[in-house]
Amino acid sequence: MTSGIDHENTALIGEAALWLATTPKQSRPRPAIVETKERFGLTALEAIQAIREADLIKARAG
């Protein structure tokens, strides 16, 4: 059984999470899932993981 996440993309997920955490919503050109899929080449599942990680980054910072 697999998780559905390509573990080779873990670094990209982290990069996307950092971008999401540091880029204000009004500065993003599209919804988070669409933007992270296209900007970082992630799958929908990986984009969701990046959003979760971004939420954790923001929670730790504030």
mmCIF file of C-alpha atoms in Angstrom:
data_model
loop_
_atom_site.group_PDB
_atom_site.id
_atom_site.type_symbol
_atom_site.label_atom_id
_atom_site.label_comp_id
_atom_site.label_asym_id
_atom_site.label_seq_id
_atom_site.Cartn_x
_atom_site.Cartn_y
_atom_site.Cartn_z
ATOM 1 C CA MET A 1 0.000 0.000 0.000
ATOM 2 C CA THR A 2 1.289 3.463 -0.837
ATOM 3 C CA SER A 3 0.454 6.881 0.526
ATOM 4 C CA GLY A 4 -0.089 8.372 -2.921
ATOM 5 C CA ILE A 5 2.680 10.915 -2.392
ATOM 6 C CA ASP A 6 5.831 10.596 -4.470
ATOM 7 C CA HIS A 7 8.494 10.891 -1.808
ATOM 8 C CA GLU A 8 10.920 12.253 -4.387
ATOM 9 C CA ASN A 9 8.708 15.350 -4.420
ATOM 10 C CA THR A 10 9.049 15.932 -0.671
ATOM 11 C CA ALA A 11 11.453 18.832 -1.275
ATOM 12 C CA LEU A 12 9.025 20.402 -3.747
ATOM 13 C CA ILE A 13 6.194 20.036 -1.236
ATOM 14 C CA GLY A 14 8.337 21.827 1.347
ATOM 15 C CA GLU A 15 9.215 24.562 -1.134
ATOM 16 C CA ALA A 16 5.547 24.999 -2.028
ATOM 17 C CA ALA A 17 4.597 25.073 1.662
ATOM 18 C CA LEU A 18 7.129 27.801 2.358
ATOM 19 C CA TRP A 19 5.896 29.802 -0.633
ATOM 20 C CA LEU A 20 2.287 29.463 0.564
ATOM 21 C CA ALA A 21 3.213 30.416 4.129
ATOM 22 C CA THR A 22 5.102 33.536 3.057
ATOM 23 C CA THR A 23 2.955 34.765 0.163
ATOM 24 C CA PRO A 24 -0.172 36.670 1.209
ATOM 25 C CA LYS A 25 -3.389 35.289 -0.275
ATOM 26 C CA GLN A 26 -4.105 38.539 -2.100
ATOM 27 C CA SER A 27 -0.719 38.242 -3.847
ATOM 28 C CA ARG A 28 -1.395 34.753 -5.193
ATOM 29 C CA PRO A 29 -2.657 34.707 -8.776
ATOM 30 C CA ARG A 30 -4.903 31.639 -8.343
ATOM 31 C CA PRO A 31 -6.372 29.348 -5.670
ATOM 32 C CA ALA A 32 -3.699 27.539 -3.630
ATOM 33 C CA ILE A 33 -4.198 24.053 -5.078
ATOM 34 C CA VAL A 34 -4.195 25.258 -8.682
ATOM 35 C CA GLU A 35 -1.199 27.521 -8.128
ATOM 36 C CA THR A 36 0.947 24.954 -6.311
ATOM 37 C CA LYS A 37 0.134 22.258 -8.871
ATOM 38 C CA GLU A 38 1.192 24.493 -11.748
ATOM 39 C CA ARG A 39 4.037 26.421 -10.086
ATOM 40 C CA PHE A 40 5.715 23.414 -8.446
ATOM 41 C CA GLY A 41 4.503 20.520 -10.614
ATOM 42 C CA LEU A 42 2.684 18.812 -7.751
ATOM 43 C CA THR A 43 -0.239 16.424 -7.871
ATOM 44 C CA ALA A 44 -3.482 17.461 -6.172
ATOM 45 C CA LEU A 45 -2.612 15.276 -3.171
ATOM 46 C CA GLU A 46 0.855 16.822 -2.922
ATOM 47 C CA ALA A 47 -0.638 20.322 -3.198
ATOM 48 C CA ILE A 48 -2.941 19.527 -0.275
ATOM 49 C CA GLN A 49 0.053 18.303 1.735
ATOM 50 C CA ALA A 50 1.853 21.570 0.946
ATOM 51 C CA ILE A 51 -1.163 23.532 2.207
ATOM 52 C CA ARG A 52 -1.166 21.505 5.443
ATOM 53 C CA GLU A 53 2.548 22.125 5.912
ATOM 54 C CA ALA A 54 2.076 25.840 5.193
ATOM 55 C CA ASP A 55 -0.583 25.982 7.910
ATOM 56 C CA LEU A 56 1.879 24.386 10.355
ATOM 57 C CA ILE A 57 4.597 26.865 9.380
ATOM 58 C CA LYS A 58 2.223 29.789 9.972
ATOM 59 C CA ALA A 59 1.021 28.338 13.294
ATOM 60 C CA ARG A 60 4.590 27.953 14.565
ATOM 61 C CA ALA A 61 5.455 31.493 13.498
ATOM 62 C CA GLY A 62 2.570 33.195 15.095
#
